[in-house]
Coordinates of C-alpha atoms in Angstrom, one line a residue:
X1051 CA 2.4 -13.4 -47.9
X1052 CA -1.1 -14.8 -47.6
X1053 CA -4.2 -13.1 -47.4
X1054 CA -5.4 -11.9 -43.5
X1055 CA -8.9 -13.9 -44.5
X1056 CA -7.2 -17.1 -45.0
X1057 CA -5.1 -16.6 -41.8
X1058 CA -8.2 -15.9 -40.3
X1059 CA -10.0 -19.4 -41.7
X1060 CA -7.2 -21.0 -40.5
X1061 CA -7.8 -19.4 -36.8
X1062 CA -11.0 -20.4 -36.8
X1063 CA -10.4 -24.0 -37.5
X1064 CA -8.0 -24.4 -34.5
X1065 CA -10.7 -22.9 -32.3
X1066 CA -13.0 -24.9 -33.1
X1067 CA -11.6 -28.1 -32.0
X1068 CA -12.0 -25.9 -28.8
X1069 CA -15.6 -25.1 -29.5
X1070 CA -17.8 -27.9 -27.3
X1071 CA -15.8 -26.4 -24.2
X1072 CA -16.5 -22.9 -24.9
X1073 CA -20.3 -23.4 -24.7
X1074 CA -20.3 -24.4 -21.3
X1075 CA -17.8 -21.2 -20.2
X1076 CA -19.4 -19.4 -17.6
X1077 CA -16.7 -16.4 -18.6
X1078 CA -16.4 -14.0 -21.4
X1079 CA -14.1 -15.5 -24.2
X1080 CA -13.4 -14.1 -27.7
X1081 CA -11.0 -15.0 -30.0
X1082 CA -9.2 -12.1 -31.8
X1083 CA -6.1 -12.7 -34.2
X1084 CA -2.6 -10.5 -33.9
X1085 CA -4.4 -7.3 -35.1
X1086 CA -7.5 -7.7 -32.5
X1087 CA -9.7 -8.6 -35.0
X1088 CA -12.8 -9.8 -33.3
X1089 CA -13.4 -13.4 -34.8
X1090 CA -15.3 -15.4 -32.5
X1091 CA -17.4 -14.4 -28.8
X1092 CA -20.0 -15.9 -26.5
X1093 CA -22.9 -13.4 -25.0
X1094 CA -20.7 -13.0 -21.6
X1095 CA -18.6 -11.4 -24.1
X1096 CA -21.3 -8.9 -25.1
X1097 CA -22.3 -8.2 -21.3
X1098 CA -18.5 -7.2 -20.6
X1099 CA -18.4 -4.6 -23.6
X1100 CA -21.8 -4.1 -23.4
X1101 CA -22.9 -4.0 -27.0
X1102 CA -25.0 -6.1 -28.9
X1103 CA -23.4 -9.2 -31.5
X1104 CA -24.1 -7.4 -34.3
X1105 CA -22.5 -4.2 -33.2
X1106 CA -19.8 -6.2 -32.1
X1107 CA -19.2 -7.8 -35.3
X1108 CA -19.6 -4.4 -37.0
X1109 CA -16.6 -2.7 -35.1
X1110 CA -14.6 -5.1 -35.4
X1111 CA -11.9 -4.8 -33.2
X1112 CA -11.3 -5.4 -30.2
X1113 CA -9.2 -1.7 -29.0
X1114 CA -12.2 -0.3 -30.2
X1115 CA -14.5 -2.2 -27.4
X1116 CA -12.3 -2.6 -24.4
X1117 CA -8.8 -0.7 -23.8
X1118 CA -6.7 -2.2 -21.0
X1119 CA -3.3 -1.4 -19.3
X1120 CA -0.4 -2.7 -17.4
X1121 CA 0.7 -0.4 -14.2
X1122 CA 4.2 -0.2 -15.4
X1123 CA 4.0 -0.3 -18.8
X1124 CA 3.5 1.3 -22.0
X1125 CA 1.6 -2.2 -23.8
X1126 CA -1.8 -3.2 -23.1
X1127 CA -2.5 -6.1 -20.9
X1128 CA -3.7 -8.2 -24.3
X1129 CA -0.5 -6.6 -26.3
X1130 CA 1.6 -8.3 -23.7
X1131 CA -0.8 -12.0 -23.9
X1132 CA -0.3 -11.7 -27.9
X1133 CA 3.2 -11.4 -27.2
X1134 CA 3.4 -14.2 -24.9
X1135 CA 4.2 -18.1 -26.5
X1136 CA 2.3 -20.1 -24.0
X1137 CA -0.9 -19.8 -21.8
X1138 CA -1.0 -16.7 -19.8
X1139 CA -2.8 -15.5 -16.9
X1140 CA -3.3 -11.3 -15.7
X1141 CA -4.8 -10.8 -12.6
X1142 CA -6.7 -7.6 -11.9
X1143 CA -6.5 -5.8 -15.1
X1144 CA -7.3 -2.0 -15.5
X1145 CA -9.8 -1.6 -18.3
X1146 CA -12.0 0.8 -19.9
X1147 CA -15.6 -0.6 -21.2
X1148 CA -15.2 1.6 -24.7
X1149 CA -18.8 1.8 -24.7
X1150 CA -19.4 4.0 -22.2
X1151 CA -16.0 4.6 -20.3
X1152 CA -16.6 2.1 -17.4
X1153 CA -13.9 1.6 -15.3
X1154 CA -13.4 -2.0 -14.9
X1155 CA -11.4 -4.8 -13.4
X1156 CA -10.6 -7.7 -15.2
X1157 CA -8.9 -11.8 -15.1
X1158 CA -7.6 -12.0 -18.6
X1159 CA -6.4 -15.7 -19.7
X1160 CA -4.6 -16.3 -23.0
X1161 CA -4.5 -19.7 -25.2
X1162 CA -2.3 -18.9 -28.4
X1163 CA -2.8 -20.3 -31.5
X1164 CA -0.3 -21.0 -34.0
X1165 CA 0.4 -22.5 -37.5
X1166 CA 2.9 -25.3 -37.9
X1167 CA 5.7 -23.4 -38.3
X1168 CA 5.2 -21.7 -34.9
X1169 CA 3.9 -18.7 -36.5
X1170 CA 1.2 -17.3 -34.3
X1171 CA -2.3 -16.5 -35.6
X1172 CA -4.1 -15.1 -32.8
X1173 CA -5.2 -15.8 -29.1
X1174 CA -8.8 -16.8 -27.7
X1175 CA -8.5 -14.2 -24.6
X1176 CA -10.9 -15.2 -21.3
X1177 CA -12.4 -12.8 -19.6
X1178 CA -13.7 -12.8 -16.1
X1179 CA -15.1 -9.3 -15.1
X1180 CA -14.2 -9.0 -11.0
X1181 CA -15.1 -5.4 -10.5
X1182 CA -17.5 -6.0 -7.7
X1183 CA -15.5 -8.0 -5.7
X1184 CA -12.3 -6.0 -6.1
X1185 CA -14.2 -2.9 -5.3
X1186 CA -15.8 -4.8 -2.3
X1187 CA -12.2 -5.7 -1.4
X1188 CA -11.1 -2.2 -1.4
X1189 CA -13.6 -1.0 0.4
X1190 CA -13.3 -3.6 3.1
X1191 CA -9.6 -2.8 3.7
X1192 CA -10.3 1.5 3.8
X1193 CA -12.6 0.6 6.3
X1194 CA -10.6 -1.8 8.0
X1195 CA -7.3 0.8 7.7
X1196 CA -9.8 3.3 8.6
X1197 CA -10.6 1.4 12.4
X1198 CA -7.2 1.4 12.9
X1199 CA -5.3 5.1 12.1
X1200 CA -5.9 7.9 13.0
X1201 CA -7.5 10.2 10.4
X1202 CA -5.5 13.4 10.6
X1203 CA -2.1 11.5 10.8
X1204 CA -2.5 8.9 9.3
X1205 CA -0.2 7.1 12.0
X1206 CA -1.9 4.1 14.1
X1207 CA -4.2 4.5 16.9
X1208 CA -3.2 4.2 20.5
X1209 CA -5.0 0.8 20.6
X1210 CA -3.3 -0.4 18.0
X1211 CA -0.2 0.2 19.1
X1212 CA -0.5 -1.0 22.5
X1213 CA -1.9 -4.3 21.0
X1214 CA 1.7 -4.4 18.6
X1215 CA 3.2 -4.3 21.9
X1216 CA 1.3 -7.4 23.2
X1217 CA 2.4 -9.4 20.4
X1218 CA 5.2 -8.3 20.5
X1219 CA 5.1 -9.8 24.3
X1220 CA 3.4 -12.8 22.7
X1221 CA 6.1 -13.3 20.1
X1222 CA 9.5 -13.7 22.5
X1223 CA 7.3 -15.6 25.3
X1224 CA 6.2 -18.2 22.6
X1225 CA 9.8 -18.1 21.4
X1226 CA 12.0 -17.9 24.7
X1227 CA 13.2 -14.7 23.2
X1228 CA 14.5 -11.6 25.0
X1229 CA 12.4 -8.5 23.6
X1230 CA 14.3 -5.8 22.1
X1231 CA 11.7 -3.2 21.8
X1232 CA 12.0 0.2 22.1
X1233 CA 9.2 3.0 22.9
X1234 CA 9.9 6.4 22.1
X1235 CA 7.3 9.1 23.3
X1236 CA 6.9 12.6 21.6
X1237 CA 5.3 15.7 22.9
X1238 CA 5.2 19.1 20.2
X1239 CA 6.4 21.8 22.5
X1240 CA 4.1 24.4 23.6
X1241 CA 1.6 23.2 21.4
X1242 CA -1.3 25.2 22.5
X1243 CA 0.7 28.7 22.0
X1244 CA 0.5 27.1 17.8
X1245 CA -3.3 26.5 18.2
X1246 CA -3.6 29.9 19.8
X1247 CA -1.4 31.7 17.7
X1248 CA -1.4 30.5 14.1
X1249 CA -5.2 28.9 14.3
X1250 CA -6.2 25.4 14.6
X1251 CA -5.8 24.7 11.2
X1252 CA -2.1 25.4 11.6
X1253 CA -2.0 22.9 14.4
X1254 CA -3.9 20.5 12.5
X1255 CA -1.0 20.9 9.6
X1256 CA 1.8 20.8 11.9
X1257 CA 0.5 17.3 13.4
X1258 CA 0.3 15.9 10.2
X1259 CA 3.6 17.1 8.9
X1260 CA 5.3 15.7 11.9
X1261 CA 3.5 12.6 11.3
X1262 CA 5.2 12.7 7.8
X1263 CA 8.6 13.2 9.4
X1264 CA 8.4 10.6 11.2
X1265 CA 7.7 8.5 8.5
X1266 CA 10.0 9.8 5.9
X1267 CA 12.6 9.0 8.6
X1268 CA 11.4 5.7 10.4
X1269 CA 12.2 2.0 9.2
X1270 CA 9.2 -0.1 7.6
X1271 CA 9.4 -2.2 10.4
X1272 CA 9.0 0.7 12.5
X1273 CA 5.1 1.2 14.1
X1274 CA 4.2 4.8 14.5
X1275 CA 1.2 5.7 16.6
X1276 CA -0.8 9.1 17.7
X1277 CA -1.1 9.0 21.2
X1278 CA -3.7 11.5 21.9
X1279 CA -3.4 15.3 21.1
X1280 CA 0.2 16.2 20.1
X1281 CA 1.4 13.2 21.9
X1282 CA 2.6 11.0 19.1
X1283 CA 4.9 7.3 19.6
X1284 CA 7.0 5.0 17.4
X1285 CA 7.9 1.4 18.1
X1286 CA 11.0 0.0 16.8
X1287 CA 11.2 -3.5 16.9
X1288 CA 15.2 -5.5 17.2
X1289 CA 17.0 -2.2 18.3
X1290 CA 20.2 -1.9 21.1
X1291 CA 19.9 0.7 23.9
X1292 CA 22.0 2.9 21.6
X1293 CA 19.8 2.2 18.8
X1294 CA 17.0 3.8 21.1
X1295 CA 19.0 6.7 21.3
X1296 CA 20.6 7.4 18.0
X1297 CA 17.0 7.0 16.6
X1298 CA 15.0 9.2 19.0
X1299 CA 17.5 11.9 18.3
X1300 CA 17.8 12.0 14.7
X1301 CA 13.7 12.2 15.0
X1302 CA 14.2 15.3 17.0
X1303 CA 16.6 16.9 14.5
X1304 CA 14.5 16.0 11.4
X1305 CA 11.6 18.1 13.1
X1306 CA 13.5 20.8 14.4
X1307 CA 15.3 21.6 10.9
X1308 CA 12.4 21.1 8.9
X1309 CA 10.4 24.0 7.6
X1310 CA 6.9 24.0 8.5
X1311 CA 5.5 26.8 6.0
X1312 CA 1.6 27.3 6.7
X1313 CA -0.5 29.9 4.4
X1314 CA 3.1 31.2 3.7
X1315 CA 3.9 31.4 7.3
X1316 CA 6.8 29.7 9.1
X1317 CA 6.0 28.2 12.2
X1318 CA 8.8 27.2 14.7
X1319 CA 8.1 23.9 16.3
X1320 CA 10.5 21.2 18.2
X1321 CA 9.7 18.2 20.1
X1322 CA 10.7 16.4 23.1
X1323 CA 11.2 13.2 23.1
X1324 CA 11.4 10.3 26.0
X1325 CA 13.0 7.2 25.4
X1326 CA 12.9 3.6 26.8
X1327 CA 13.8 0.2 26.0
X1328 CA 11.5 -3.8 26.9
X1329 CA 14.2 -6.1 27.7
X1330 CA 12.5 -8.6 29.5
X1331 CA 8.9 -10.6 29.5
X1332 CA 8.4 -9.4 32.8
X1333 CA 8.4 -5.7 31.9
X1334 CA 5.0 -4.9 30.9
X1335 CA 3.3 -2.4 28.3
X1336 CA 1.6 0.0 31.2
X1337 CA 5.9 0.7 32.8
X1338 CA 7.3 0.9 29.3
X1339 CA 4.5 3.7 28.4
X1340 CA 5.1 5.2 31.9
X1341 CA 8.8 5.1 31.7
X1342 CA 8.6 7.0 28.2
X1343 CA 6.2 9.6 30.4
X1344 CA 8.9 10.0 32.9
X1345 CA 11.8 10.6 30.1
X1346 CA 9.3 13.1 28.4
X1347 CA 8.6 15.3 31.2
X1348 CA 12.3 15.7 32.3
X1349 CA 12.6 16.8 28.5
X1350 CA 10.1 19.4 28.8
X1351 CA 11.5 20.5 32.4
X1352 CA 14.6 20.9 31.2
X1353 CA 14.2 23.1 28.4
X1354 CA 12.4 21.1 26.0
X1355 CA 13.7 20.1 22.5
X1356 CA 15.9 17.1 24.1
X1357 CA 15.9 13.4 24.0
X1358 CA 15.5 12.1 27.7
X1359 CA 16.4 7.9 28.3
X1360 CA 15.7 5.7 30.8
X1361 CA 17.2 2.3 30.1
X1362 CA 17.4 1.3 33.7
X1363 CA 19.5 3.6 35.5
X1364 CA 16.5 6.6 35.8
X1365 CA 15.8 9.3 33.1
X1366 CA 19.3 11.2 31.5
X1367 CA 20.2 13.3 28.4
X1368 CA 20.1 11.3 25.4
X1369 CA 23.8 13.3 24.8
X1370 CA 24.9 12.0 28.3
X1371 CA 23.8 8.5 27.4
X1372 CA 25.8 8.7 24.1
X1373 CA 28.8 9.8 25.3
X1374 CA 29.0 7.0 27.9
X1375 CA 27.9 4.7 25.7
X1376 CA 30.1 5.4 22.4
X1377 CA 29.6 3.1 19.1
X1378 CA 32.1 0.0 19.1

């Protein structure tokens, strides 16, 4: 087996055919062989691992200056490049600045080396350090999340969801389509004995447990929305009359069986729920909403913890609606 050092001398001789291109990098490079011994760098390269050349040189390796990871995996990010036979790109790259345990975010490109037997000698890795902008990023789209739910649910605003329903509007205009959209409307029953009873804190948890619920049990495609107070609202997009239904009610029975267990206490809570259905460009946001109302309060008048429908023939049981309209 040769010796590492004439391995090494051999590396270096392939890089530096390379070498008038790596003085005008504006990134990071440095060229390590299998073991991450540190071989060659530029001083981009020292401003990433923040050490001086002649630290860097006295290391020596390269796990010893940066660590990085793959989300997914048990190999580093520059494990996997040294793996790889051809040029290889990883995007946003979780790494550690050894140094002094900076977090960072990192572009890492690989161009192997290899002896004429296909024997691979090392990799010069390029570095492009993007922690700024991905952090920018990041905070950009909190804030931008942030304008649109609603902080104790984490469901959508009321804004927001009225605006899905526009495009939604929008969408089968442009199209010649018929909408299929449904609106179902929830109301917590006697929310305000919870508040008054258990605290506001308890209220607070069983809002955002519902919100949870409804979640757990909703379709990706689905938009769910806080209303205002315990009024709370999911969209669903491409759904039948029956769909409506089926869906409002298994909502109802996922909150009514599910345990809501606050400081060790278990608080009762149902829902009632009113149900309609767009089915035409001529229907607007404003009578969908109001339909919804109209199911909602019937729910609550008659005995609350129901699903109410209106699909065009006035508000009725959601059981009453089912039964008359049985799956095919």
């Amino acid at each position: 087996m040769e010796n590492q050092n004439v391995l090494d001398s051999r590396l270096i001789e392939k890089f530096e055919i390379h070498r008038d291109f790596t003085r005008v990098f504006l990134d990071a490079f440095v060229l390590i062989n299998k073991e991450h011994k540190v071989l060659k760098f530029n001083a981009a390269f020292c401003q990433i691992v923040e050490l001086r050349s002649i630290d860097i040189r006295r290391i020596d390796n390269l796990k010893e200056m940066l660590l990085t990871s793959m989300p997914g995996s048990d190999k580093s990010a520059i494990d996997q490049l040294l793996e790889s036979n051809s040029p290889t790109r990883i995007d946003e790259v979780p790494a550690v600045n050894v140094t002094n345990r900076k977090n960072l975010t990192l572009i890492i490109s690989s161009y192997p080396y290899y002896e004429t037997d296909g024997k691979m000698l090392g990799a010069c890795l390029l570095l492009r350090d993007v922690t700024a902008e991905t952090n920018l990023q990041s905070k950009y789209k909190d804030k931008s999340i942030q304008s649109i739910t609603d902080p104790l649910t984490g469901l959508y605003t009321r804004r927001y969801f009225e605006e899905q329903i526009d495009k939604e509007f929008e969408r089968c205009k442009t199209g010649n389509l018929p909408p299929r959209l449904s609106v179902i409307m929830f109301d917590l029953d006697k929310f305000k004995t919870v508040n008054d009873t258990y605290g506001h804190q308890a209220g607070d948890f069983v809002l955002a447990e519902t919100a949870r619920i409804l979640k757990t049990h909703s379709r990706r495609s689905d938009v769910l929305g806080r209303y205002g107070g315990e009024e709370l609202l999911v969209l669903i997009f491409e759904t039948s009359e029956r769909g409506a239904a089926v869906a409002a009610e298994k909502f109802r029975l996922a909150i009514q069986n599910n345990e809501y267990v606050f400081n060790g206490t278990r608080i009762p809570v149902t829902t009632s729920i009113g149900v309609t259905l767009i089915k035409s460009v001529e229907d607007s946001k404003e009578s969908a909403v109001k339909r919804a109302d109209e199911c909602l309060y019937h729910a609550k008048e008659n005995g609350r913890n129901i699903v109410y429908v209106d699909f065009g023939s006035g508000q009725i049981p959601v059981q009453s609606f089912l039964a008359s309209n049985p799956e095919v």
